[in-house]
PDB file of C-alpha atoms in Angstrom:
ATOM      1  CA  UNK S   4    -124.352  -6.174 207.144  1.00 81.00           C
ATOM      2  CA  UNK S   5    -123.253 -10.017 206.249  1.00 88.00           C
ATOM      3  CA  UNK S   6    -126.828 -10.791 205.918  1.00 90.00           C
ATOM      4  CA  UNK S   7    -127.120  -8.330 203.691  1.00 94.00           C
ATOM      5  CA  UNK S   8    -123.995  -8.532 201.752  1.00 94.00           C
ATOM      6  CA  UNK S   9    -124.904 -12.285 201.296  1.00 94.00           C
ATOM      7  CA  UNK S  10    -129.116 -11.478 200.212  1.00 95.00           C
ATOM      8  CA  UNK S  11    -127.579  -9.441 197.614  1.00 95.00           C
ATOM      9  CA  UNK S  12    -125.381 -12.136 195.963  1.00 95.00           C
ATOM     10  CA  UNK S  13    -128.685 -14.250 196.169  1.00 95.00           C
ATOM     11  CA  UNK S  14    -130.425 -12.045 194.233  1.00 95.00           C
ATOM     12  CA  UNK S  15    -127.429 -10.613 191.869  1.00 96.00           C
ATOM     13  CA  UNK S  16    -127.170 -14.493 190.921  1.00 95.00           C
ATOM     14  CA  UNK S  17    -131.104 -14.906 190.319  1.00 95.00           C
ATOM     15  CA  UNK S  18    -131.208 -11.809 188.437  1.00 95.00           C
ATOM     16  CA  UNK S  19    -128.384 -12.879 186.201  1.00 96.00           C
ATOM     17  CA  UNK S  20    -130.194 -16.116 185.623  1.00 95.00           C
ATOM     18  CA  UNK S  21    -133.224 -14.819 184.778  1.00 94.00           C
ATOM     19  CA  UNK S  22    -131.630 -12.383 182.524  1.00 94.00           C
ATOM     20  CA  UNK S  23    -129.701 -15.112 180.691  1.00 94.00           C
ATOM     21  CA  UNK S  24    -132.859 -17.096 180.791  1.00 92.00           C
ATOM     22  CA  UNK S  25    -135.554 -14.209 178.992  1.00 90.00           C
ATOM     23  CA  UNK S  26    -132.594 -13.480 176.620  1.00 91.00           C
ATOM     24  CA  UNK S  27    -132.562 -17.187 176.006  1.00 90.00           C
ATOM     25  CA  UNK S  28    -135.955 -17.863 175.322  1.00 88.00           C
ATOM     26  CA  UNK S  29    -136.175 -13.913 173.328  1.00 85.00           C
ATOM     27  CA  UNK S  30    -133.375 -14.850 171.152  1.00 86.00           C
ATOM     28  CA  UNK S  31    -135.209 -18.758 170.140  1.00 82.00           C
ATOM     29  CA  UNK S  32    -138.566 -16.416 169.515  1.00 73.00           C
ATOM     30  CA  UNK S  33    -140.748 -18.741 171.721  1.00 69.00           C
ATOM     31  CA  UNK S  34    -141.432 -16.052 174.014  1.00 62.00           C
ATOM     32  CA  UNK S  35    -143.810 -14.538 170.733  1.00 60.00           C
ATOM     33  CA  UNK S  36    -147.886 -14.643 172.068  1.00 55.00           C
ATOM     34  CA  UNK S  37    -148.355 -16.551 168.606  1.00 54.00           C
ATOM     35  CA  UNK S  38    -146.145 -19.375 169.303  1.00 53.00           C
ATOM     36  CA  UNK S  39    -147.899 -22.577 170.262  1.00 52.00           C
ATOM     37  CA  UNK S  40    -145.273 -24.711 170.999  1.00 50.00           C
ATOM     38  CA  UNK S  41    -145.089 -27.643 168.502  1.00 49.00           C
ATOM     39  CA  UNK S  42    -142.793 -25.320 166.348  1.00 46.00           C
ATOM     40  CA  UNK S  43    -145.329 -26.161 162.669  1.00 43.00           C
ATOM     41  CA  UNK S  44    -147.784 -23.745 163.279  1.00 41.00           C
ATOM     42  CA  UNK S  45    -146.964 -19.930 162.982  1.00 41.00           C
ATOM     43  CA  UNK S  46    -149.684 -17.157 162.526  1.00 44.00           C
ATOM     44  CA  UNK S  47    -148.441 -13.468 160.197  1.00 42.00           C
ATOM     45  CA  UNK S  48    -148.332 -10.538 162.118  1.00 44.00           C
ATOM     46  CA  UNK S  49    -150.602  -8.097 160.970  1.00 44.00           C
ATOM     47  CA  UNK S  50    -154.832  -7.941 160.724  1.00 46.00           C
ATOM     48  CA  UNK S  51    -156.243 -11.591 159.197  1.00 46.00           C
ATOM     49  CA  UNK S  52    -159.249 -11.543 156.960  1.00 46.00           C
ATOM     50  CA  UNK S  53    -162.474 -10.292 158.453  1.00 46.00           C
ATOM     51  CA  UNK S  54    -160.374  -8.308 161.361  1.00 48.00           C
ATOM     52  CA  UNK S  55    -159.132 -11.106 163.146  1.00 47.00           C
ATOM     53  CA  UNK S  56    -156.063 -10.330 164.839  1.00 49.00           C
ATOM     54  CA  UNK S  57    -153.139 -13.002 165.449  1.00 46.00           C
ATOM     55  CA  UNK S  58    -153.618 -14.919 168.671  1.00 47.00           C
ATOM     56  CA  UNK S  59    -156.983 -13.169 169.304  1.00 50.00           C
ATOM     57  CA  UNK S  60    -160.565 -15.406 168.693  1.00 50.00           C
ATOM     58  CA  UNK S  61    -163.301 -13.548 167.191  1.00 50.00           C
ATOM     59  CA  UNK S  62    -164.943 -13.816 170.276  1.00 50.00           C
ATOM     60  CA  UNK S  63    -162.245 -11.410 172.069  1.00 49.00           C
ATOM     61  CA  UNK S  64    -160.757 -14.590 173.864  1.00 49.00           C
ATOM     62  CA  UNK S  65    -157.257 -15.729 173.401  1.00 50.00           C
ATOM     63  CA  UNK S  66    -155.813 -18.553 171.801  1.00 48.00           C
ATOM     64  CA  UNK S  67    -154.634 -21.035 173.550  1.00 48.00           C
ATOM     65  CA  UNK S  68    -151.964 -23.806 173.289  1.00 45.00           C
ATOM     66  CA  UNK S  69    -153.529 -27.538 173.028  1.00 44.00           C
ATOM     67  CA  UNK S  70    -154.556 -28.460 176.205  1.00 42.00           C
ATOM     68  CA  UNK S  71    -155.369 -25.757 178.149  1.00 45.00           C
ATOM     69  CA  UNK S  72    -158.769 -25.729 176.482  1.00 42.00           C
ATOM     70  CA  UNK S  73    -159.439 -29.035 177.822  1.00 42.00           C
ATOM     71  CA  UNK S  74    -158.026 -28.377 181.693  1.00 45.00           C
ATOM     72  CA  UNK S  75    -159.038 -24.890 181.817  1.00 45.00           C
ATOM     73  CA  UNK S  76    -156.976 -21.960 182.721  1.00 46.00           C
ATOM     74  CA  UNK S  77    -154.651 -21.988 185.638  1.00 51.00           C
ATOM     75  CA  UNK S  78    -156.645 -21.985 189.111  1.00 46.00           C
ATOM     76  CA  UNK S  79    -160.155 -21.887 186.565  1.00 47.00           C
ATOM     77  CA  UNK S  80    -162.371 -24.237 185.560  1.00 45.00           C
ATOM     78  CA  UNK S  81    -161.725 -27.522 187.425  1.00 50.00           C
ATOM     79  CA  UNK S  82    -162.964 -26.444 190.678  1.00 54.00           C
ATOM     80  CA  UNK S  83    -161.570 -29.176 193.085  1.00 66.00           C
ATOM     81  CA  UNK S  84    -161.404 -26.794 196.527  1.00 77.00           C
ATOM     82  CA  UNK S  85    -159.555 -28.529 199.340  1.00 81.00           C
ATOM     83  CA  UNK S  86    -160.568 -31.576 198.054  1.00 84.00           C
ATOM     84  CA  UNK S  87    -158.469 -31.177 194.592  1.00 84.00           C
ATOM     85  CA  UNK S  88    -155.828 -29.847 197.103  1.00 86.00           C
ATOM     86  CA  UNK S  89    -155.384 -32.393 199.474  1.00 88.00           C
ATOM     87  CA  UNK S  90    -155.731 -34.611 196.577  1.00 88.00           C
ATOM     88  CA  UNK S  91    -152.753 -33.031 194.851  1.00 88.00           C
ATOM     89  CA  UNK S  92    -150.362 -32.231 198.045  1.00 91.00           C
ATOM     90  CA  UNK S  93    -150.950 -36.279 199.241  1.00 92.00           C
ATOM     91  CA  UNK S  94    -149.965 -37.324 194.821  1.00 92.00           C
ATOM     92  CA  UNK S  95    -147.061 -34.623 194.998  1.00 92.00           C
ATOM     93  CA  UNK S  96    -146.168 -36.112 198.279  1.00 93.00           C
ATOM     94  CA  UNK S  97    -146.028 -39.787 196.658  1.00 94.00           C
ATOM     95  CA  UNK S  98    -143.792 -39.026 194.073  1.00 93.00           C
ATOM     96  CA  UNK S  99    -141.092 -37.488 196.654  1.00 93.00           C
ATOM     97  CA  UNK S 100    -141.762 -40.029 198.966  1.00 94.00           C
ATOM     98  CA  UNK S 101    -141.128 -42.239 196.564  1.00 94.00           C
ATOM     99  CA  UNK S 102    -138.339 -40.716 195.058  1.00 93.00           C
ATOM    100  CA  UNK S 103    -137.132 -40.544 198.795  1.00 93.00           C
ATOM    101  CA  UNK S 104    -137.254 -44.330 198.867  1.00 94.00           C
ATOM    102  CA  UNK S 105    -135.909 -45.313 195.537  1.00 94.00           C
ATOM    103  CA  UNK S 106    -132.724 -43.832 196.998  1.00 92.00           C
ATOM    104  CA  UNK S 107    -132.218 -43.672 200.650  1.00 92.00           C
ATOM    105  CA  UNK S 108    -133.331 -47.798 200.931  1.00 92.00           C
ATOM    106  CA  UNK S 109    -130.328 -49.011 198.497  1.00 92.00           C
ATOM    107  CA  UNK S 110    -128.115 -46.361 200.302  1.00 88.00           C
ATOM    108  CA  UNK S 111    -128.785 -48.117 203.437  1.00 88.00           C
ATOM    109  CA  UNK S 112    -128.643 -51.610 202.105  1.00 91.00           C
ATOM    110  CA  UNK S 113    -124.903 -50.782 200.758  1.00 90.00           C
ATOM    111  CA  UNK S 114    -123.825 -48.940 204.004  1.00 86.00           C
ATOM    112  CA  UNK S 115    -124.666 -52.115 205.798  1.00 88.00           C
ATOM    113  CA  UNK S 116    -122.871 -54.310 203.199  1.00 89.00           C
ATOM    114  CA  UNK S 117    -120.038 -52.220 203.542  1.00 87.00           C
ATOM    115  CA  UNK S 118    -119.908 -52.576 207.151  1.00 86.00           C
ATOM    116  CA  UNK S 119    -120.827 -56.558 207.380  1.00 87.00           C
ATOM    117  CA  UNK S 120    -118.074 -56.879 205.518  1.00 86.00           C
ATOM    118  CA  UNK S 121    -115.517 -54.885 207.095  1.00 84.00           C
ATOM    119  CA  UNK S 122    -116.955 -56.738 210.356  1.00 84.00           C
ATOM    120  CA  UNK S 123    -116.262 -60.020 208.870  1.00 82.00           C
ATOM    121  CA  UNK S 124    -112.716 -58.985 207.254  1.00 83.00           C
ATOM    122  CA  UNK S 125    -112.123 -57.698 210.709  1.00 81.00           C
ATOM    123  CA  UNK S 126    -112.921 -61.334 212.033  1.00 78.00           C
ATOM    124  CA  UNK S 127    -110.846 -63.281 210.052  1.00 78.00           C
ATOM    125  CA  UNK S 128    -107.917 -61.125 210.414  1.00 70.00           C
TER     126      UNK S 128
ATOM    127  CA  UNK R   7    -108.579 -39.260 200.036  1.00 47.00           C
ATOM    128  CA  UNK R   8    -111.965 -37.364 199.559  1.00 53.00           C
ATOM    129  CA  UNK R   9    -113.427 -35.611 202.521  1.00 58.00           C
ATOM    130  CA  UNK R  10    -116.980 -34.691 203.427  1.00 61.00           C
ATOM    131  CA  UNK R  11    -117.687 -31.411 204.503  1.00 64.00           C
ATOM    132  CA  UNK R  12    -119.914 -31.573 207.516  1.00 65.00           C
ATOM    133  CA  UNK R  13    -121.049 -28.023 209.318  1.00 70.00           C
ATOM    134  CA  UNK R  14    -121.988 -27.910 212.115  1.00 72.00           C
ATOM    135  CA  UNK R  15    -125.165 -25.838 213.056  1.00 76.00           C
ATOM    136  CA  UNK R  16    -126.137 -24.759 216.580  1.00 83.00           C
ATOM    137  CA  UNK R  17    -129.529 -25.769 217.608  1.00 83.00           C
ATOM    138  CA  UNK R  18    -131.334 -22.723 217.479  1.00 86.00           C
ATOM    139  CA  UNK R  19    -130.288 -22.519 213.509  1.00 84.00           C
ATOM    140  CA  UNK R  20    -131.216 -26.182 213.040  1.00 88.00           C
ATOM    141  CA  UNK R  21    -134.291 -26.371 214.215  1.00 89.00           C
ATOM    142  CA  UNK R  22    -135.134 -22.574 212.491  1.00 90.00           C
ATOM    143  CA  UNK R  23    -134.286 -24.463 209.182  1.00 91.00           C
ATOM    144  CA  UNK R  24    -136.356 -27.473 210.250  1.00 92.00           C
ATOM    145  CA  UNK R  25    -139.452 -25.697 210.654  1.00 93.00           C
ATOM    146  CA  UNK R  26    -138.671 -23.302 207.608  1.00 93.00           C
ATOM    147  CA  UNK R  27    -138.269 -26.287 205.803  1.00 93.00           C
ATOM    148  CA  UNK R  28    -141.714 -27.747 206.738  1.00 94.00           C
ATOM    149  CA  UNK R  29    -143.007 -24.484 205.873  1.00 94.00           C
ATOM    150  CA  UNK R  30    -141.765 -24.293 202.421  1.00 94.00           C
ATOM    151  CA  UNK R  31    -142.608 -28.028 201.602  1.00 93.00           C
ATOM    152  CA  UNK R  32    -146.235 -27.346 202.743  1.00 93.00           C
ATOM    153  CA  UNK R  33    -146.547 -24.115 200.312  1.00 93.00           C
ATOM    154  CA  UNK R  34    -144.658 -25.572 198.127  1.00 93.00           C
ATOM    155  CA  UNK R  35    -147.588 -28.640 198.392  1.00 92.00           C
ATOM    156  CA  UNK R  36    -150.330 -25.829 198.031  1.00 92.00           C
ATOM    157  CA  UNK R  37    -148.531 -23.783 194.902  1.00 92.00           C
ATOM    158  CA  UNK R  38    -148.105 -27.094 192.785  1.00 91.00           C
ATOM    159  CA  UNK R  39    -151.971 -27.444 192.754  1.00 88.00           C
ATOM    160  CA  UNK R  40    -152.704 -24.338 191.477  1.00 88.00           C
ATOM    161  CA  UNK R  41    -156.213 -25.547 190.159  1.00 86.00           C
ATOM    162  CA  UNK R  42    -157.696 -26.128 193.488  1.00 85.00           C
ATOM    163  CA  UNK R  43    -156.046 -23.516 195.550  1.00 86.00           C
ATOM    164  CA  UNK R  44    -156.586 -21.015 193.245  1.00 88.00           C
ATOM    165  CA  UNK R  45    -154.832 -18.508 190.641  1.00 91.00           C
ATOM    166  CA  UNK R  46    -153.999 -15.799 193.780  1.00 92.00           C
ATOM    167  CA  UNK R  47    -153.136 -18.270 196.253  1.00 92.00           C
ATOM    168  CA  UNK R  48    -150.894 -19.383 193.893  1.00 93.00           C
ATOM    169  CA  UNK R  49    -149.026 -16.376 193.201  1.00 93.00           C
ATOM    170  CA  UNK R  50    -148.658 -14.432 196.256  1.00 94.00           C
ATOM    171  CA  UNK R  51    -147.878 -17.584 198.297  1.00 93.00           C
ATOM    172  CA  UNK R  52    -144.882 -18.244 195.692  1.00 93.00           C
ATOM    173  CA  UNK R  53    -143.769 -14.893 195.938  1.00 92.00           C
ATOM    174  CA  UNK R  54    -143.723 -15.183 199.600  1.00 92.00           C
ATOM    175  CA  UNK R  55    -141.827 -18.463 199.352  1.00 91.00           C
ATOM    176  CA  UNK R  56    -139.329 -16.722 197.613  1.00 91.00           C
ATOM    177  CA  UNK R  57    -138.014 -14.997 200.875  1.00 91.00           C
ATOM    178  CA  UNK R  58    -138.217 -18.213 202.548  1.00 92.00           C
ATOM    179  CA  UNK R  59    -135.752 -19.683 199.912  1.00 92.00           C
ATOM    180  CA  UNK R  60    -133.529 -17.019 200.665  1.00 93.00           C
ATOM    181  CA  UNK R  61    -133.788 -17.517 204.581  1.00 93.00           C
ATOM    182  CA  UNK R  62    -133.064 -21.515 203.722  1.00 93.00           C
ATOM    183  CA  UNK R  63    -129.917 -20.523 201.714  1.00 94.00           C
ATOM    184  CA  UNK R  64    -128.524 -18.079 204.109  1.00 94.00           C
ATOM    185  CA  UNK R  65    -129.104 -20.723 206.900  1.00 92.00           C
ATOM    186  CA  UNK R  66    -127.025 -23.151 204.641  1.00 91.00           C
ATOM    187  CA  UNK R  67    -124.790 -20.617 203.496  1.00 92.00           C
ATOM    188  CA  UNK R  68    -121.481 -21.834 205.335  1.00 91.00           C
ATOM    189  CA  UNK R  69    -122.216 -25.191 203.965  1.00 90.00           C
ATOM    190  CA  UNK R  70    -122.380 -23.417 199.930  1.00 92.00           C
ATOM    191  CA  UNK R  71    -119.219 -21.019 200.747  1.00 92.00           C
ATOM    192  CA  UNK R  72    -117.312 -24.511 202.167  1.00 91.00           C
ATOM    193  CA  UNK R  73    -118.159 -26.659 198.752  1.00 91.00           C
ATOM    194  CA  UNK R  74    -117.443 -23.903 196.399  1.00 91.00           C
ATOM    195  CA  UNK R  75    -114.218 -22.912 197.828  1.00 90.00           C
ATOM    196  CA  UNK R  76    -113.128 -27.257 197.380  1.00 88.00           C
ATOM    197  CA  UNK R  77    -115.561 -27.952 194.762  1.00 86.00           C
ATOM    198  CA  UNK R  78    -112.277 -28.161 192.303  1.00 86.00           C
ATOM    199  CA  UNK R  79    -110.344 -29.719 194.587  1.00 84.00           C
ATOM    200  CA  UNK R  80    -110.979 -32.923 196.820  1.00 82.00           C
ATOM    201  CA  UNK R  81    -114.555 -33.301 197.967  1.00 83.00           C
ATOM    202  CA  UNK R  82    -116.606 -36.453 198.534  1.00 85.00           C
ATOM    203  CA  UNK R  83    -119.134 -37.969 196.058  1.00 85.00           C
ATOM    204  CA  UNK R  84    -121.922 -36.532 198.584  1.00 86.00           C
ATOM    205  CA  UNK R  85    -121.229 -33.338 198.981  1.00 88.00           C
ATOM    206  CA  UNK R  86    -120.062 -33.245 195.096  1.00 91.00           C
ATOM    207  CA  UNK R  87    -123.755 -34.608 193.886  1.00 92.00           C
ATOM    208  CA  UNK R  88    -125.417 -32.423 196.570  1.00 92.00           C
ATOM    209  CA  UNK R  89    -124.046 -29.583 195.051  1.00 94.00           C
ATOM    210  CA  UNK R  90    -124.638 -29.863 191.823  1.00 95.00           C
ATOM    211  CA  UNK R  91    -128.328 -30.977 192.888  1.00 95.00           C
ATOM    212  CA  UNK R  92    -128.701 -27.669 194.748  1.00 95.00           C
ATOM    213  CA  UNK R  93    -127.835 -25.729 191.503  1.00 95.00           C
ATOM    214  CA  UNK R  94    -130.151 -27.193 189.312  1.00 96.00           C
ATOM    215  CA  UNK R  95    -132.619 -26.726 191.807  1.00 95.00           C
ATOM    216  CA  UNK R  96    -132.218 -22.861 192.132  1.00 95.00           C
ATOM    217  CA  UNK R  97    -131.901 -22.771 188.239  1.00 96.00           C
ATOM    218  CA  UNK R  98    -134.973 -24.699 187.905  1.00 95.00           C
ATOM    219  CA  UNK R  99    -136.230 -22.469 191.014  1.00 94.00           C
ATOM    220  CA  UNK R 100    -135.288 -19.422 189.103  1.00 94.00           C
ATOM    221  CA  UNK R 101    -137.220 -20.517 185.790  1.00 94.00           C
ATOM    222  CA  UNK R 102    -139.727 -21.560 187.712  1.00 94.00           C
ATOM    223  CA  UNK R 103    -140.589 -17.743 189.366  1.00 93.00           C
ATOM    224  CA  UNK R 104    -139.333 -15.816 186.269  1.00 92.00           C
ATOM    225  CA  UNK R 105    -141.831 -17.706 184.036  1.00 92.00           C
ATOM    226  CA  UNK R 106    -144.462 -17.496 186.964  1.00 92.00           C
ATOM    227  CA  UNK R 107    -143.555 -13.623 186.461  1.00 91.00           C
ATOM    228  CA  UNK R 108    -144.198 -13.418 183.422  1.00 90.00           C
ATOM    229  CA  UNK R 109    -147.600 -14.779 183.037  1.00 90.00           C
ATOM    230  CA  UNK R 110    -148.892 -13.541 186.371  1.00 90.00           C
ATOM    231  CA  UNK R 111    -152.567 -12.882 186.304  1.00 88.00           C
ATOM    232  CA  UNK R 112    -153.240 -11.321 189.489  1.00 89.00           C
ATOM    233  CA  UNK R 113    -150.084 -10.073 191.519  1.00 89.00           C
ATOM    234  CA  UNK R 114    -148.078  -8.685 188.638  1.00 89.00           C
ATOM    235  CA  UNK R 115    -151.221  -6.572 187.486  1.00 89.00           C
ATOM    236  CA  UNK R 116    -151.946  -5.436 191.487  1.00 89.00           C
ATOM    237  CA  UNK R 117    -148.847  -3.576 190.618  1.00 88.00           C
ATOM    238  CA  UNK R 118    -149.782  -2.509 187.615  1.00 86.00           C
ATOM    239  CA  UNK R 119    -147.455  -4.343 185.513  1.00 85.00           C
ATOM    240  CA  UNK R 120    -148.961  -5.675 182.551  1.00 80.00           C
ATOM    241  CA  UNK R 121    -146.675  -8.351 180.760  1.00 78.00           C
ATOM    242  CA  UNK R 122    -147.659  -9.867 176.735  1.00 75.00           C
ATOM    243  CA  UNK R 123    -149.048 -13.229 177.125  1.00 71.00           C
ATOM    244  CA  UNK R 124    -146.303 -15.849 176.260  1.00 72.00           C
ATOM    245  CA  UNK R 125    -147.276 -19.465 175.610  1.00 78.00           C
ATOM    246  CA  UNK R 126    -143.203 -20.726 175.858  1.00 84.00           C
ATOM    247  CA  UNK R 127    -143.388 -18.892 179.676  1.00 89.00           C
ATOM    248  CA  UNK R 128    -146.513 -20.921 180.601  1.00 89.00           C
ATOM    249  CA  UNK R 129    -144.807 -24.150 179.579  1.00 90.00           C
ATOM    250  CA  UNK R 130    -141.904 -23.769 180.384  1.00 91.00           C
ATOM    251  CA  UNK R 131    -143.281 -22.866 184.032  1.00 93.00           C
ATOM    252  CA  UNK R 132    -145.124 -25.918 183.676  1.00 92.00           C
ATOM    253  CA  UNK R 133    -141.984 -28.103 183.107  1.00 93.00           C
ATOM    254  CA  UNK R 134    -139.703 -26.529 185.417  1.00 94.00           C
ATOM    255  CA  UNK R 135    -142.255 -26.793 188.118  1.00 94.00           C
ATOM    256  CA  UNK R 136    -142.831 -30.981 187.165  1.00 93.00           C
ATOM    257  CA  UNK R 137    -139.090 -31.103 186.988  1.00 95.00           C
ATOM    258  CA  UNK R 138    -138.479 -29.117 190.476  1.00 94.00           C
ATOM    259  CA  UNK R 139    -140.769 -31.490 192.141  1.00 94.00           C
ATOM    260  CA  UNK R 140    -138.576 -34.174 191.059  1.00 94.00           C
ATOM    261  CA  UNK R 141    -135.443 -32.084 192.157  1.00 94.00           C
ATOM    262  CA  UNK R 142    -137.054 -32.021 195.428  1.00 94.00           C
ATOM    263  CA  UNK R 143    -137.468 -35.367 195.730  1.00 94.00           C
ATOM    264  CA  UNK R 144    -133.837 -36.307 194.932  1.00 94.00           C
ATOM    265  CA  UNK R 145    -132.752 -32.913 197.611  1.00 94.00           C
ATOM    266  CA  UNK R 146    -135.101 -34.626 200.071  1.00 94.00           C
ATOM    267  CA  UNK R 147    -134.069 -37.761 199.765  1.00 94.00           C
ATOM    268  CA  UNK R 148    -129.606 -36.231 199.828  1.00 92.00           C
ATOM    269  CA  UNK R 149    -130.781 -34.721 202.986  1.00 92.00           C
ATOM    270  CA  UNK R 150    -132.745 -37.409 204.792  1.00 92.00           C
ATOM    271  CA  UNK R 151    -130.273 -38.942 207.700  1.00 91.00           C
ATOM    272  CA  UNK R 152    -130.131 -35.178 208.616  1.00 91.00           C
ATOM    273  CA  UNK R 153    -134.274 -34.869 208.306  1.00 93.00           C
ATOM    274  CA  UNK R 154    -134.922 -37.776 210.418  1.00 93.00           C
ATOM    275  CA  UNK R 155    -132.430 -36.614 213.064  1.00 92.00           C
ATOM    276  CA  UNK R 156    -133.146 -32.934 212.923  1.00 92.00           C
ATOM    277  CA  UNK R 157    -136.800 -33.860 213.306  1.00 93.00           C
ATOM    278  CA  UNK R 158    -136.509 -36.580 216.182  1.00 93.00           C
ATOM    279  CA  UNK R 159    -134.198 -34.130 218.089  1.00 92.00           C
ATOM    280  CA  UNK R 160    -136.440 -30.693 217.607  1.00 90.00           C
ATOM    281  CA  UNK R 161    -139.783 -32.142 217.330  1.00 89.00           C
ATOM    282  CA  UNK R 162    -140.508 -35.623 218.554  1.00 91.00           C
ATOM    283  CA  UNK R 163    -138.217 -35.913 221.506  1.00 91.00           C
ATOM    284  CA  UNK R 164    -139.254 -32.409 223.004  1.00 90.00           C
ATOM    285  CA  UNK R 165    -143.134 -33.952 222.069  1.00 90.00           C
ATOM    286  CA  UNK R 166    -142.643 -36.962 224.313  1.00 92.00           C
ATOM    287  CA  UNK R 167    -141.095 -35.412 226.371  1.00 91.00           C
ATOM    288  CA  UNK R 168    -143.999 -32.827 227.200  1.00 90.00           C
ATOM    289  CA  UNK R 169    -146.350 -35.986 226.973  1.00 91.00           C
ATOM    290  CA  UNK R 170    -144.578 -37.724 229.587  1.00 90.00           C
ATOM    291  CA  UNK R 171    -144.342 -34.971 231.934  1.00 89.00           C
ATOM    292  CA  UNK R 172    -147.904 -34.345 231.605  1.00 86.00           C
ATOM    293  CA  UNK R 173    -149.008 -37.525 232.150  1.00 87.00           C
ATOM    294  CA  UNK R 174    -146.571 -38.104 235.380  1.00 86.00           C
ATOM    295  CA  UNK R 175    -148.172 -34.541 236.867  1.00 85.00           C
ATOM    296  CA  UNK R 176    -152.003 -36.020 235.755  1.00 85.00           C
ATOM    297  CA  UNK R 177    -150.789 -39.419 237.982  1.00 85.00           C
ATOM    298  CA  UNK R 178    -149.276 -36.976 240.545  1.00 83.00           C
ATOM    299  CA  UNK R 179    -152.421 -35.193 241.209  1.00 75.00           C
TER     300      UNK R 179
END
């Protein structure tokens, strides 16, 4: 009954998140299937010349933000296989490993300041 | 005088977090690359994780109830920057799945929800998935005196130790 008293707040606290969060993004109007993100470009509503339809190429396809033409859509395109994913995991992997170092290493080095020097006051005393 | 707040766990919780933990880095390893793994990999292994973040909070929960409740008052630099960490990263975490939601291709149509493509949604899950590897980073790197011993006590020690009984009952026979 804890357990599930305490899933509950979990999930009352996500959902109030993610309310505040597709209110958020509702209220700036980015969340429109016309907006492509550099905020210069905005297409009318309604039918375009020769039937075109906002957001829609004539092919039937949809338009895309810059950039995802050139990558391909998520999980298409690139291929890659394990490859691509052991590629990925060992980069991902660097950059908290590094991240990892940049901060335990100096946390060390002061902790053993700290204590050196409490040795040494210690000495003198 | 700040304090740190240190709770204790019992073993059986600590090493169920350790290998949770391992578990939820490694899909979190295969979800950032959704190009290679794939669109459905991607999605239904992220929903999955999602009850595997909730198993690694109520596993910490004592810890979250014991900052909140002195967050205000005196608390040590640690436990202070810890916690704030830990917020961003479930309000990146949450931005990260609502956005993922939103512009699901495969499990959000298996049940028959059909959402309006949104371009903000599929960059903002792009950023808050680049920014929550970071977050992870900096969480890893808060947590690692209790990684290294957690994982020397549960999984290398108990590993040698198997090793080194096998080997003296190989010499013994």
């Amino acid at each position: 009954m804890k357990t599930l008293g305490r899933i509950l707040i979990i999930l009352v606290v996500f959902a109030a998140l993610s309310g505040l969060m597709v209110m958020g993004v509702n209220a700036s109007g980015m969340s429109a299937s016309n907006f492509r993100g550099e905020g210069g470009e905005f297409r009318p509503g309604g039918e375009m010349e020769g039937g075109f339809q906002p957001g829609i190429m004539p092919d039937g396809g949809r338009v895309r933000p810059e950039g995802f033409e050139e990558h391909g859509e998520r999980g298409e395109g690139r291929g890659g296989g394990m490859t691509g994913l052991m590629f990925g995991a060992i980069k991902n992997t660097f950059v908290i490993g590094l991240l990892v170092v940049a901060i335990v290493v100096p946390k060390n080095v002061i902790r053993k300041n700290k204590k050196n020097s409490a040795v040494k006051s210690a000495l003198t005393e | 005088m700040t304090e740190e707040v240190v709770v204790k766990n019992t073993p059986i919780q600590a090493s169920t977090k350790l290998w949770l933990d391992i578990i939820i880095f490694i899909a979190f390893l295969i979800t950032m690359d959704p190009r290679s793994s794939g669109i459905a990999i991607h999605e239904w292994l992220s929903l999955a994780m999602l009850a595997a973040l909730i198993l690694h909070l109520l596993l910490s929960w004592d810890w979250i109830v014991s900052i909140s409740q002195r967050f205000m008052g005196k608390l040590g630099t640690q436990n202070r920057i810890n916690y704030i960490l830990n917020w961003l990263l479930f309000i990146d975490g949450t931005l990260l799945i609502v956005s993922g939601v939103l512009i699901s291709e495969v499990a959000m149509p298996f049940f028959g929800i059909k959402l309006p493509e949104g371009f903000a949604w599929r960059r903002l899950h792009d950023m808050s998935a680049n920014l929550g590897l970071l977050m992870l980073g900096l969480h890893t790197a808060l947590h690692w005196s209790w990684i290294v011993n957690t994982t020397s006590r549960y999984l290398i020690q108990p590993l040698v130790r198997l090793v080194s009984a096998k080997s003296k009952k190989d010499a013994a026979a």
